[in-house]
Coordinates of C-alpha atoms and ligand atoms in Angstrom, one line a residue:
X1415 CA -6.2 21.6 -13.3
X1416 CA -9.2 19.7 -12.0
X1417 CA -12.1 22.4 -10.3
X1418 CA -11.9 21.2 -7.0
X1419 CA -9.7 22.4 -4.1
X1420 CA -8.3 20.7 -1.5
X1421 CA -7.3 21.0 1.5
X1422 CA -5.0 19.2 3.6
X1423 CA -4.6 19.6 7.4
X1424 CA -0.9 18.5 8.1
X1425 CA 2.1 18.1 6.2
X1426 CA 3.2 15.3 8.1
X1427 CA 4.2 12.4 5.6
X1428 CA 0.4 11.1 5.6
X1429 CA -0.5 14.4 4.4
X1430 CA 2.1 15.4 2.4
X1431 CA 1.7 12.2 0.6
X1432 CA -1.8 12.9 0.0
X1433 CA -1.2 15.9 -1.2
X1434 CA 1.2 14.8 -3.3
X1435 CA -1.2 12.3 -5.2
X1436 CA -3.6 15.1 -5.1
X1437 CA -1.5 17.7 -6.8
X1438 CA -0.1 14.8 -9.1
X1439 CA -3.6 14.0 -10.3
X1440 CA -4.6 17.9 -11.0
X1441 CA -6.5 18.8 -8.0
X1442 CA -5.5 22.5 -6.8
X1443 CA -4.3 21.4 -3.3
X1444 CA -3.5 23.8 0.2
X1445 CA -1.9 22.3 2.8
X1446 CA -1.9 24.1 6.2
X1447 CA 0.9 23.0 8.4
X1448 CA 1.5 23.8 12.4
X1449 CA 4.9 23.3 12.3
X1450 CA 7.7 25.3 10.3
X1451 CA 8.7 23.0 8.3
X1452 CA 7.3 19.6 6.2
X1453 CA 7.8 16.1 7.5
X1454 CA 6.1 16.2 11.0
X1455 CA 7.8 13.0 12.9
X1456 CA 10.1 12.7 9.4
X1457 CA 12.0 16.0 9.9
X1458 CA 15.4 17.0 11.3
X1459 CA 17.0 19.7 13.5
X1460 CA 20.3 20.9 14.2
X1461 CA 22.5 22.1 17.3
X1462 CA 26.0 23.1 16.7
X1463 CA 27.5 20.7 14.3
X1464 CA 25.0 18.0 14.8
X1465 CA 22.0 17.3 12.5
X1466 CA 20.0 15.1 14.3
X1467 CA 16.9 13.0 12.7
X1468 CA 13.5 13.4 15.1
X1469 CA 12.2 10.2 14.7
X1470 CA 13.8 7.6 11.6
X1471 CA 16.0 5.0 12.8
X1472 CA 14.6 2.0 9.9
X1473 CA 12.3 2.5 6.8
X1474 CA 10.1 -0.2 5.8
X1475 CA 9.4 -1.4 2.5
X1476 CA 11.5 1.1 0.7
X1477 CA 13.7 -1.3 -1.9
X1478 CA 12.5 -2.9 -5.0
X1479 CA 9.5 -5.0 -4.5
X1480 CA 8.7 -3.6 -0.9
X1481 CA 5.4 -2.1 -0.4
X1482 CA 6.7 1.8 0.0
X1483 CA 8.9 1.2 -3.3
X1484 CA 5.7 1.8 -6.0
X1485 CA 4.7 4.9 -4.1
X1486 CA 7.7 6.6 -4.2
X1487 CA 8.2 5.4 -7.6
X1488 CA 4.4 6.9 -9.3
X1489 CA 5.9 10.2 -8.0
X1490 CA 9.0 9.8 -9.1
X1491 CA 11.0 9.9 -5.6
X1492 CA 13.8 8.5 -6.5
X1493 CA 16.1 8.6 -3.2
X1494 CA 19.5 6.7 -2.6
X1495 CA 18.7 4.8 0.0
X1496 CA 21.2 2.9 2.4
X1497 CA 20.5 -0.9 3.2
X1498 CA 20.8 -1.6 7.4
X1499 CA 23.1 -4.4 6.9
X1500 CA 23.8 -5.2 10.1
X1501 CA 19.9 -5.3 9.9
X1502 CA 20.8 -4.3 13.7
X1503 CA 22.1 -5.4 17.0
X1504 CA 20.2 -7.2 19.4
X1505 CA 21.4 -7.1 23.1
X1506 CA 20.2 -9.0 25.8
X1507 CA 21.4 -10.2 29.3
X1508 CA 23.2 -13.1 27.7
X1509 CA 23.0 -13.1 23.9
X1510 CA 24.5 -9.7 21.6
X1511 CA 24.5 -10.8 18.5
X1512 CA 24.0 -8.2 15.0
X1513 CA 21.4 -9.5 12.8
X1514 CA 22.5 -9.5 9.3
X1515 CA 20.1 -7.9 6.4
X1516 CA 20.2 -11.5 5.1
X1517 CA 17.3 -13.5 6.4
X1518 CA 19.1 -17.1 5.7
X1519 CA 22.1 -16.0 7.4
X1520 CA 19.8 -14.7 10.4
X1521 CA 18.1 -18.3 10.2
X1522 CA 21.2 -19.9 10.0
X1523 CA 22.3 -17.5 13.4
X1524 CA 19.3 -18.4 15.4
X1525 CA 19.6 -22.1 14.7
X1526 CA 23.0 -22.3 15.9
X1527 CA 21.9 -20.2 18.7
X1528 CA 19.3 -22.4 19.8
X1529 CA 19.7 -26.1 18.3
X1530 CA 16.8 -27.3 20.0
X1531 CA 14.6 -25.1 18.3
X1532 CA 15.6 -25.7 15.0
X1533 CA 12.3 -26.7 13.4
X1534 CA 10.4 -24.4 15.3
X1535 CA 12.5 -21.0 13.6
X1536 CA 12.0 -22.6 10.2
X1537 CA 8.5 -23.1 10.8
X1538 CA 7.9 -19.8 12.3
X1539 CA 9.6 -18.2 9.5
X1540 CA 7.6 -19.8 7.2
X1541 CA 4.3 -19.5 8.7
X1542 CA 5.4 -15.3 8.9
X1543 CA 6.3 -15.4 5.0
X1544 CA 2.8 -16.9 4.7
X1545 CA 1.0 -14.2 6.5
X1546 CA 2.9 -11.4 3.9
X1547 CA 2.5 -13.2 1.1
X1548 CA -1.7 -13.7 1.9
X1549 CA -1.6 -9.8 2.5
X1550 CA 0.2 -9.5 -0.8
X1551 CA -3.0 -11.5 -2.4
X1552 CA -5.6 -9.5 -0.6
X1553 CA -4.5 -6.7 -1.7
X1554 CA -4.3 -7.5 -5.2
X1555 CA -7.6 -9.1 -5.1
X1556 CA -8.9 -5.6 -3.4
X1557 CA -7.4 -3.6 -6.2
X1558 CA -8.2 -6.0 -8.9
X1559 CA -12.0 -5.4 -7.4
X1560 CA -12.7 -9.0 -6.2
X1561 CA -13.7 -8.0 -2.7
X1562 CA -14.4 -12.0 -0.8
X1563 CA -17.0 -12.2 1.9
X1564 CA -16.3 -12.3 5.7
X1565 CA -16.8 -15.7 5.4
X1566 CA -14.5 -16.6 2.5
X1567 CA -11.8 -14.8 4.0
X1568 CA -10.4 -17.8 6.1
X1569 CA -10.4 -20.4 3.1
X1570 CA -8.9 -17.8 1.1
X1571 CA -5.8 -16.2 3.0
X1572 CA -5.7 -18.5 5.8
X1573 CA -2.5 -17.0 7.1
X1574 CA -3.5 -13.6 7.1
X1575 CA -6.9 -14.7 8.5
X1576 CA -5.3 -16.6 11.2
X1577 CA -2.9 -14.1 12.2
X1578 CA -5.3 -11.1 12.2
X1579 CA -7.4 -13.0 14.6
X1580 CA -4.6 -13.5 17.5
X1581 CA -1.9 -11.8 19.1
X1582 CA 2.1 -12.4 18.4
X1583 CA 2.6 -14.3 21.4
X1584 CA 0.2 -16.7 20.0
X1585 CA 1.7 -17.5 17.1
X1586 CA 4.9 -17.0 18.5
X1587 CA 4.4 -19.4 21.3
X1588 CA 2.9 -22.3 18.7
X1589 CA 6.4 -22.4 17.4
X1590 CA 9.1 -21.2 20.0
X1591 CA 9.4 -22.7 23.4
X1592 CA 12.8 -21.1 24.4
X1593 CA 11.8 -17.8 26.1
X1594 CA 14.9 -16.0 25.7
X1595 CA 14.0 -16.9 21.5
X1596 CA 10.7 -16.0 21.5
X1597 CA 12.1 -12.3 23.1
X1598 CA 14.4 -12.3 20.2
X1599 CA 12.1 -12.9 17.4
X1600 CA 9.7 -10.2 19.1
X1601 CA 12.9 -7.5 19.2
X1602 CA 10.9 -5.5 16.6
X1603 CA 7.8 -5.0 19.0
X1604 CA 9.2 -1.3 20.0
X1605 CA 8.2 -0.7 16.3
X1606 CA 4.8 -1.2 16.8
X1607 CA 4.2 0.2 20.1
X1608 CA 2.7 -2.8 22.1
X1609 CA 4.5 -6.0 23.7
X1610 CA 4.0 -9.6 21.9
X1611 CA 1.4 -10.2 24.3
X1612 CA -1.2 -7.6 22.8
X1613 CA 0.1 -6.5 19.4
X1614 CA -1.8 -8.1 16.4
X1615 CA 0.1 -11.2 15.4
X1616 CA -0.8 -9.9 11.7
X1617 CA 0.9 -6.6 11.7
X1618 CA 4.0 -7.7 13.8
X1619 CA 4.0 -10.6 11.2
X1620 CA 3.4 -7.8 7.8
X1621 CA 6.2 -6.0 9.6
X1622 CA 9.0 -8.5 10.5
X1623 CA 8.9 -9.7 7.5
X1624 CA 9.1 -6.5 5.8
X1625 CA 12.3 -5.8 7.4
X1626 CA 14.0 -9.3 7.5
X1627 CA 13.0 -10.3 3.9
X1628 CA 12.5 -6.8 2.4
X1629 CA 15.4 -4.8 4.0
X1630 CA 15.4 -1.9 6.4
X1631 CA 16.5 1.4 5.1
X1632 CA 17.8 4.6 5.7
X1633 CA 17.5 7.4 2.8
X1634 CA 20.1 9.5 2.2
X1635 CA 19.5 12.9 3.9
X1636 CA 17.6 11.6 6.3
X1637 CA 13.6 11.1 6.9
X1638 CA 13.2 15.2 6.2
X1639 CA 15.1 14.3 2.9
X1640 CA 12.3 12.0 2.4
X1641 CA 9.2 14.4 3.7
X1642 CA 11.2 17.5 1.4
X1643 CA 10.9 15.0 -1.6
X1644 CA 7.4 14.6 -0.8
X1645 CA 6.9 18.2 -0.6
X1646 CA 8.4 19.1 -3.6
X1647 CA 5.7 17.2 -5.7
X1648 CA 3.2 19.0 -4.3
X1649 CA 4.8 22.5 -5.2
X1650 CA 6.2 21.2 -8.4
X1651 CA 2.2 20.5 -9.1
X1652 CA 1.2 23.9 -8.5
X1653 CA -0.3 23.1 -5.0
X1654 CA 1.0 25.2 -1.9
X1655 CA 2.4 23.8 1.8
X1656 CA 1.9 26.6 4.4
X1657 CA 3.6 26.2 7.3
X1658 CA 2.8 28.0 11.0
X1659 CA -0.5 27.7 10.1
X1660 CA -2.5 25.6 13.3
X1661 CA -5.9 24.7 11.9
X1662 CA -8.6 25.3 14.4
X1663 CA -11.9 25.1 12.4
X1664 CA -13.6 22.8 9.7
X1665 CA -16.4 25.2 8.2
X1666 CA -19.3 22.7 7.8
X1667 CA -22.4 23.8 6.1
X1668 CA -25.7 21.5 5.7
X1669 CA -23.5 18.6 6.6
X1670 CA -20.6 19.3 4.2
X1671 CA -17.2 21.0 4.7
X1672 CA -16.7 24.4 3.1
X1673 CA -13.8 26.1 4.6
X1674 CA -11.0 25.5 6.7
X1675 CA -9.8 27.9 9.2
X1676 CA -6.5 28.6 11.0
X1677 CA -5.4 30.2 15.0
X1678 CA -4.1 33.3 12.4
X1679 CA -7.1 33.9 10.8
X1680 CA -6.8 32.7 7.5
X1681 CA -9.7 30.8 5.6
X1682 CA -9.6 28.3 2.9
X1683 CA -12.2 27.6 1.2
X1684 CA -12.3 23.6 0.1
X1685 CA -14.2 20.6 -2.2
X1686 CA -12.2 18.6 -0.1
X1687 CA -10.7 18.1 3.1
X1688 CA -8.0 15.5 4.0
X1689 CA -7.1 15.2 7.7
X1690 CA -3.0 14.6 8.9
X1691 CA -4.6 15.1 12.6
X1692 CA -5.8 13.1 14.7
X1693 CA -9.5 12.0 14.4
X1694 CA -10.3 13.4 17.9
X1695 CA -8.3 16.6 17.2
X1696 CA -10.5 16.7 13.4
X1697 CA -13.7 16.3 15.4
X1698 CA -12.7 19.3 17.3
X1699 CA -12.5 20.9 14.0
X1700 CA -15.6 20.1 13.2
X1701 CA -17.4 20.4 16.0
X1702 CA -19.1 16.9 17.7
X1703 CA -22.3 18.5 16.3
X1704 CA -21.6 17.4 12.9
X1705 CA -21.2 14.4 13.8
X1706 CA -23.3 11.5 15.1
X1707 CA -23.2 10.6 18.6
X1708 CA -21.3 6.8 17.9
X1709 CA -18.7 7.6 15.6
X1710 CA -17.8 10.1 18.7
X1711 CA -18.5 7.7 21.5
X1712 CA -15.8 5.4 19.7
X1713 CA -13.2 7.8 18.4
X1714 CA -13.1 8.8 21.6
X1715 CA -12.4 5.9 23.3
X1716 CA -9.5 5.2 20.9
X1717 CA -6.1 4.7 23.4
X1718 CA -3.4 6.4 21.6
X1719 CA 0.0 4.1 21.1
X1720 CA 2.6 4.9 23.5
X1721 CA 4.9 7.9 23.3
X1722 CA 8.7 8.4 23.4
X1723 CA 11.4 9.7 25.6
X1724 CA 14.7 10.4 23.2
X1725 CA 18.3 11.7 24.1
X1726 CA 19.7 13.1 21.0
X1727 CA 23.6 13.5 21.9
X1728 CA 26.4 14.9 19.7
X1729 CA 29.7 13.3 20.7
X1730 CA 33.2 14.7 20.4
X1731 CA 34.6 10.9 19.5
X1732 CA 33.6 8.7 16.5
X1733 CA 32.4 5.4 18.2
X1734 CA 31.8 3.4 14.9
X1735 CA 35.5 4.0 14.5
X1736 CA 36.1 2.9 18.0
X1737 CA 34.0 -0.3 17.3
X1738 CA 30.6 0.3 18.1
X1739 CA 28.4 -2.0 15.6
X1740 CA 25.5 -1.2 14.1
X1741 CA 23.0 1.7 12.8
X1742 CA 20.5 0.6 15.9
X1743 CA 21.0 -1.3 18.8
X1744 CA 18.5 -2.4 20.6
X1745 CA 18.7 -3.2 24.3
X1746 CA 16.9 -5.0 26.9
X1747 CA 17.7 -5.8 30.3
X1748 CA 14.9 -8.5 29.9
X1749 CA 13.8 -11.5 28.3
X1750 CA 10.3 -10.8 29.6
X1751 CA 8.7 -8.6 27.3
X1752 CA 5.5 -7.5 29.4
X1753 CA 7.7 -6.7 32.1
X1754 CA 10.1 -4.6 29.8
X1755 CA 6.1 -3.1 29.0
X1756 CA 5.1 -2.4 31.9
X1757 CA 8.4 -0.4 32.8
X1758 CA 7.9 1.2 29.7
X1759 CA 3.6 2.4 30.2
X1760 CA 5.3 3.3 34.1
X1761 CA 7.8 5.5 33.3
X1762 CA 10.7 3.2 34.5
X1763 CA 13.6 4.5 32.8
X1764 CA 15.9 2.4 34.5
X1765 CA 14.1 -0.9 33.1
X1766 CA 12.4 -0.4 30.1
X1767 CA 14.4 -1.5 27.1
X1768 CA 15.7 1.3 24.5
X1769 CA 17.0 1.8 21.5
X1770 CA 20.5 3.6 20.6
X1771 CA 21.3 4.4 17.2
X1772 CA 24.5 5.7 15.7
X1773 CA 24.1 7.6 12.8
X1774 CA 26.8 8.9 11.7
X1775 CA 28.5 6.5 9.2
X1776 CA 24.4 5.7 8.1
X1777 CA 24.1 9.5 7.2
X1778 CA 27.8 11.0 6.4
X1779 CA 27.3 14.5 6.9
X1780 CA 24.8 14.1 10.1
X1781 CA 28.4 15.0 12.7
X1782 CA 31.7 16.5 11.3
X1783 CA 34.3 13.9 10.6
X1784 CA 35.5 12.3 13.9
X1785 CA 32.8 12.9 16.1
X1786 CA 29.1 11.1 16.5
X1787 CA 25.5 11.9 16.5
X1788 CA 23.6 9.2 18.9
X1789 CA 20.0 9.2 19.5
X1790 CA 19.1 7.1 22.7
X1791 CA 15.5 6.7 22.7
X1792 CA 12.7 4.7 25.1
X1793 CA 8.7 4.3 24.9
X1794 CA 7.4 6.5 27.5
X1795 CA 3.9 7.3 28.6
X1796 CA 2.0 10.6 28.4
X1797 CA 0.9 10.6 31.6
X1798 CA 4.0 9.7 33.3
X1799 CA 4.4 11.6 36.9
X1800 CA 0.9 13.6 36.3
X1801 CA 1.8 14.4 32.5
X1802 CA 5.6 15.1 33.1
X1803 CA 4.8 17.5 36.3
X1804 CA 2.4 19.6 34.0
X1805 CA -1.0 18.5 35.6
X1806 CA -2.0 19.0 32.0
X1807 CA -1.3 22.7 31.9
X1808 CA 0.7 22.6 28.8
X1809 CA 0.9 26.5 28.3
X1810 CA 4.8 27.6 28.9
X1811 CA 5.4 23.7 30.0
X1812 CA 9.1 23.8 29.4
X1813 CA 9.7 26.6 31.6
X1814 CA 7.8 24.7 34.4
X1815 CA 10.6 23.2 37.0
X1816 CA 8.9 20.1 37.7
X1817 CA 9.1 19.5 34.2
X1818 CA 12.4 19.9 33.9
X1819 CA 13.7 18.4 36.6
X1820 CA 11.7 15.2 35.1
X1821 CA 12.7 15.3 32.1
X1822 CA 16.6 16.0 33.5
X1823 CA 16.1 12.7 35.7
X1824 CA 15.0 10.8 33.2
X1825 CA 17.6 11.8 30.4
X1826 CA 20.4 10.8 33.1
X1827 CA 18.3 7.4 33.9
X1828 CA 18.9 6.9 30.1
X1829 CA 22.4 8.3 29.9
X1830 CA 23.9 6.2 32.8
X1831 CA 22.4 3.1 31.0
X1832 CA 24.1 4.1 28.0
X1833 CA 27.6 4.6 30.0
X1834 CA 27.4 1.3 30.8
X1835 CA 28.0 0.4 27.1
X1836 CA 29.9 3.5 25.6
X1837 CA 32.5 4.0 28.6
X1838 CA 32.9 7.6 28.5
X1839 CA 30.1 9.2 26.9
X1840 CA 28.8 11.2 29.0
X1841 CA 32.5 13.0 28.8
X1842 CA 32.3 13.1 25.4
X1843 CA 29.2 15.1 25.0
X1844 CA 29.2 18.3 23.3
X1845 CA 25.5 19.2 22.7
X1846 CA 22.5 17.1 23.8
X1847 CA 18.5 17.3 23.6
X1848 CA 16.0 15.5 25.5
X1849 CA 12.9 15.2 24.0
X1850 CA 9.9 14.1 25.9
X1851 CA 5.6 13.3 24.9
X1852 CA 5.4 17.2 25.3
X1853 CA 7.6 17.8 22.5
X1854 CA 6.2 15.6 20.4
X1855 CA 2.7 17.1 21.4
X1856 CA 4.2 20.8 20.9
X1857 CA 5.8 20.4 17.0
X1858 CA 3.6 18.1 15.6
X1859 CA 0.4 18.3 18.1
X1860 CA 0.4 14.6 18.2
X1861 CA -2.5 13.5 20.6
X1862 CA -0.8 12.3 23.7
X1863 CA 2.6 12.6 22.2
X1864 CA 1.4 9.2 20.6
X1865 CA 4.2 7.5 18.2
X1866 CA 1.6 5.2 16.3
X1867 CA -1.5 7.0 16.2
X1868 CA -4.2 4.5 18.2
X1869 CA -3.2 1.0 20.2
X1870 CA -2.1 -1.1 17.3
X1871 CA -3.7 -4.3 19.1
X1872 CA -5.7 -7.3 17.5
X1873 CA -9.1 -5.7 17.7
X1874 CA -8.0 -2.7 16.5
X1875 CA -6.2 -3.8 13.6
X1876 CA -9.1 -6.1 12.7
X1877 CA -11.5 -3.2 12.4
X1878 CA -9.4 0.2 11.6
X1879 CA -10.5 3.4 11.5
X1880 CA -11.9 4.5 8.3
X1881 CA -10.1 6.9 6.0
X1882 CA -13.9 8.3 5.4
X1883 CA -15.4 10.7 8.0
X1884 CA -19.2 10.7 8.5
X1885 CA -18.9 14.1 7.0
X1886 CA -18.8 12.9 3.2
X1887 CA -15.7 15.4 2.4
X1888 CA -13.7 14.5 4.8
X1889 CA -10.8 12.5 4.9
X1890 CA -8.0 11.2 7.3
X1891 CA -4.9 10.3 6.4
X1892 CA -1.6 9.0 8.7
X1893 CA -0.7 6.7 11.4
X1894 CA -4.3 6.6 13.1
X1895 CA -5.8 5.5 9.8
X1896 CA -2.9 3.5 8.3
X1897 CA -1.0 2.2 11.3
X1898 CA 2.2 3.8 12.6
X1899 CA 5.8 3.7 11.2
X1900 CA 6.6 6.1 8.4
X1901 CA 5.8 3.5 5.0
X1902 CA 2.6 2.8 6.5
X1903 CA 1.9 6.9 6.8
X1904 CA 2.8 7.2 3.4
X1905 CA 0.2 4.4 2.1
X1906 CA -2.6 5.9 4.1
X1907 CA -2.4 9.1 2.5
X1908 CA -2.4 7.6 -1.1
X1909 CA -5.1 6.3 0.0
X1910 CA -7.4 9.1 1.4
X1911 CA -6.1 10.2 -1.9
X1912 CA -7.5 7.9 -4.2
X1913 CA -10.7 8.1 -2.3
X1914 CA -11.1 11.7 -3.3
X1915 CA -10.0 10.7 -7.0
X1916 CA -12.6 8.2 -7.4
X1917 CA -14.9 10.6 -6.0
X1918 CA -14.3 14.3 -7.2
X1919 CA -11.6 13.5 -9.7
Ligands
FAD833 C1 11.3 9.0 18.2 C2 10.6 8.3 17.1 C3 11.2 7.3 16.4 C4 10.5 6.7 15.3 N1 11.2 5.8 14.6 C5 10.6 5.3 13.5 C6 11.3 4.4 12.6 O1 12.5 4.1 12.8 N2 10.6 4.0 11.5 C7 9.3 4.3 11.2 O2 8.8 3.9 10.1 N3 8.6 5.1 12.0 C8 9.2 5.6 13.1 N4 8.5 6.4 14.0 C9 7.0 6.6 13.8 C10 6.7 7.5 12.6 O3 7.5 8.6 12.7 C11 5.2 7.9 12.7 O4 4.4 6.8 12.9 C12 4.8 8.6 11.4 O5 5.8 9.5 10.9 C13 3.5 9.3 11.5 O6 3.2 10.1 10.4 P1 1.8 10.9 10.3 O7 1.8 11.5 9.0 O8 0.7 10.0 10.7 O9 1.8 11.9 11.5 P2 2.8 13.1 12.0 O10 4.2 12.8 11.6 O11 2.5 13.3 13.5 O12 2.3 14.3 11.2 C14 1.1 15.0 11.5 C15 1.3 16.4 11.0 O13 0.1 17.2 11.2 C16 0.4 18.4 11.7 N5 -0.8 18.9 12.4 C17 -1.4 18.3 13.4 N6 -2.5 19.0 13.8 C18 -2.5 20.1 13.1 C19 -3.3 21.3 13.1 N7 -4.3 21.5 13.9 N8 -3.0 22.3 12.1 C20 -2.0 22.1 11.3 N9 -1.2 21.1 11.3 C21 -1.4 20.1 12.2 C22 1.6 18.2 12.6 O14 2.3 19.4 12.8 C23 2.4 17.2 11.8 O15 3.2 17.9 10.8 C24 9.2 7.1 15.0 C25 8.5 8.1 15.8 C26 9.3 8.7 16.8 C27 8.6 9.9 17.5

């Protein structure tokens, strides 16, 4: 084992997969975890006969040749994981069509779909393939240690230089004309937290094509079988996962960290510490004093991504057997994006589109054998109704009747919705959850509930957030750092790991 210790704030799957790399490499790693279990978003819970996933409805890059594949692989994960084929279903006010795993049978769809726009869907696909396969290059290069200029960056990857610089709609627009199209090829934008019209055409590009030409997945077990797998290579490497331990203190002495400290007292000392928190929730740790005055100004003026509102519903009937298609639906009353957006940043339930994903034939085992487990889920706002009724007083917040006569109302918005597409459920129901920013807040202390970690718009994906803190021992690691979405999570903490490797290692 290597002489340094580290310490890892989180065991969410940016810092377990730190950790992981960590342990893997020799480095005696503690990770102090909030929560009572690993996985933060990627973890499960039960009620009744139901075993419901929190958060996983498609993984990203996970077969051979995606990006998530090689990192699961140096760790030896080795998961069965399911291929989404239908990819998923697409519902709008007049087109419900299932999108199969296959891109040139999805091509095919669309052009038949819209004749007219024939050209325009090959050459949007093709200019999207472009923008993947210049990231692909880039990051080779990176690795490889040819690092270009600013100014070369254009000649070099001009797809990826192009599409980092504008927003979806953008590029979408300088191929689609159709509107009710240009909604359809954008159906992913829920993953990335912000509407065509703002999200960085780049990343909506790196992730479409991830899950149209790479395949989305679901691993057996769910997303807690994935954050336990992680977990287990820490362990299995002699380094230790703590859980119910909130950190509240980064120990820094003549500007490096020493210790770490937790609400129950305990101290660990550390080489090396590798944040899962939020960077505003790590400068906390640290104390702004530590730190100078403009990496606070701008951490601070990060906007986190939007939060979620989820039902999680345990049915008495098996609707795939009934003929419900499809691992996730997706469902919009809308063509027009921004307004589906701006019902969604409101807190209109009614209008914003959502998501409802069947899992039970995805994840045998998730409901007994003739009955369902559903998850209906929307993007929801923190500071919807003056934070949920709270006026930010968080302490006892679910006992609080304003709460939960908001978070009632808006579970039934989302439930009547549903009704209108599963006639009967909400007879059918035999245990049901509603989960709202304040949950996600109170089991993995997200900041604002946030899904994504910061805004993932074109600015900000053109200059991230570092991995390095201006303290030089101190990492961060997970969705504010890598981008949201689980894969993503995952490569930032091999990251932050391989930055302490080159350094300490
Ligand atoms: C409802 C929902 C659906 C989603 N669907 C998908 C999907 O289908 N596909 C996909 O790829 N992504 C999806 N996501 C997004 C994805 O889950 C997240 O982007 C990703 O898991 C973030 O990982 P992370 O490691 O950055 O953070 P987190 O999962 O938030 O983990 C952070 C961890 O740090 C711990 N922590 C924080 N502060 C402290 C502290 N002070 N002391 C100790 N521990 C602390 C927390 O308890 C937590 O365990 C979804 C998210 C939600 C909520």
């Amino acid at each position: 084992m290597l002489d340094v210790k580290a310490v890892v704030i989180g065991a969410g799957l940016g810092g377990l997969s730190a950790a992981a790399h960590l342990a893997r490499a020799g480095i005696d790693v503690t990770v102090l975890e909030h929560h009572s279990v690993p996985g933060g978003y990627a973890h499960e819970f039960k009620r009744g006969d139901f075993r419901f996933d929190v958060a996983l409805h498609a993984l990203d890059g996970a077969g051979p040749g995606g990006w998530l594949y090689p990192i699961l692989d140096e760790l030896g994960i080795d998961l069965a994981m399911t291929r989404l084929d239908p990819l998923y279903r697409a519902r709008y006010p007049d087109i419900d069509i299932l999108v199969p795993a296959d891109l040139t049978e999805y091509r095919a769809q669309l052009e038949s779909l819209f004749p007219l726009e024939r050209e325009g869907i090959r050459s949007l696909i093709g200019a999207l393939r472009r923008v993947s396969h210049d990231v692909g290059l880039y990051t080779v290069d990176r690795r490889q240690g040819t690092r270009p200029a600013p100014s070369e960056i254009p000649a070099r990857y001009p797809a990826m230089a192009n599409a980092f610089s504008r927003t979806w709609s953008e590029l979408l627009g300088s191929h689609i004309g159709d509107a009710r199209l240009r909604a359809l090829f954008s159906t992913l934008w829920g993953y990335l937290g912000l509407p065509p019209s703002r999200v960085s055409a780049g990343l909506f590009a790196l992730a479409w094509t991830s899950y149209h030409v790479g395949g989305g997945y679901y691993p057996a077990g769910g997303s807690q079988a994935l954050s336990r797998a992680f977990a287990d290579v820490v362990t299995r490497h002699a380094g230790e996962i703590l859980y119910r331990q909130t950190v509240n203190g980064i120990t820094v002495r003549d500007g490096t960290a020493v210790a770490v400290t937790t609400e129950r007292g305990l101290t660990v000392d550390a080489d090396v510490v590798i944040s899962n928190a939020s960077p505003v929730d790590t400068m906390r740790f640290l104390g702004t004093d530590t730190l100078p005055d403009h990496y606070v100004e701008r951490r601070r003026a990060d906007v986190p991504s939007l939060s979620t509102l989820v039902l999680y519903l345990g049915l008495d009937r098996d609707i795939g057997a009934e003929g419900w298609k499809g691992h996730e639906v997706f469902v919009s009353d809308t063509f027009d994006t921004d307004a589906d957006y701006k019902a969604a940043i409101s807190g209109d339930f009614a209008n914003a589109s959502m998501v409802i994903a069947d899992y039970t034939h995805t994840d045998p085992g998730c409901a007994p054998a003739g009955k369902s487990a559903l998850v209906i889920l929307t993007l929801a706002p923190w500071g919807y109704a003056d934070t949920w009724g709270t006026h930010g007083d968080l302490d006892g917040y679910r006992r609080n009747p304003r709460y939960r006569a908001l978070k009632g109302a808006a579970g039934q918005t989302l439930l009547r919705r549903a009704e209108r597409l599963i006639p009967g459920l909400q007879d059918s129901i035999e245990v049901m959850e509603v989960a709202t920013p304040l949950t996600n807040h109170r089991y993995g202390l997200a900041t604002h509930g946030s899904i994504y970690g910061r805004e993932q718009t074109v600015d900000n994906l053109l200059v991230r957030i570092s991995p390095k803190m201006p303290i030089p021992n101190v990492f961060l690691a997970g969705a504010w750092v890598g981008g949201g979405g689980m894969s993503a999570a995952i490569g930032s903490g091999r990251t932050a790991a391989k930055i302490v490797l080159s350094r300490f290692g």
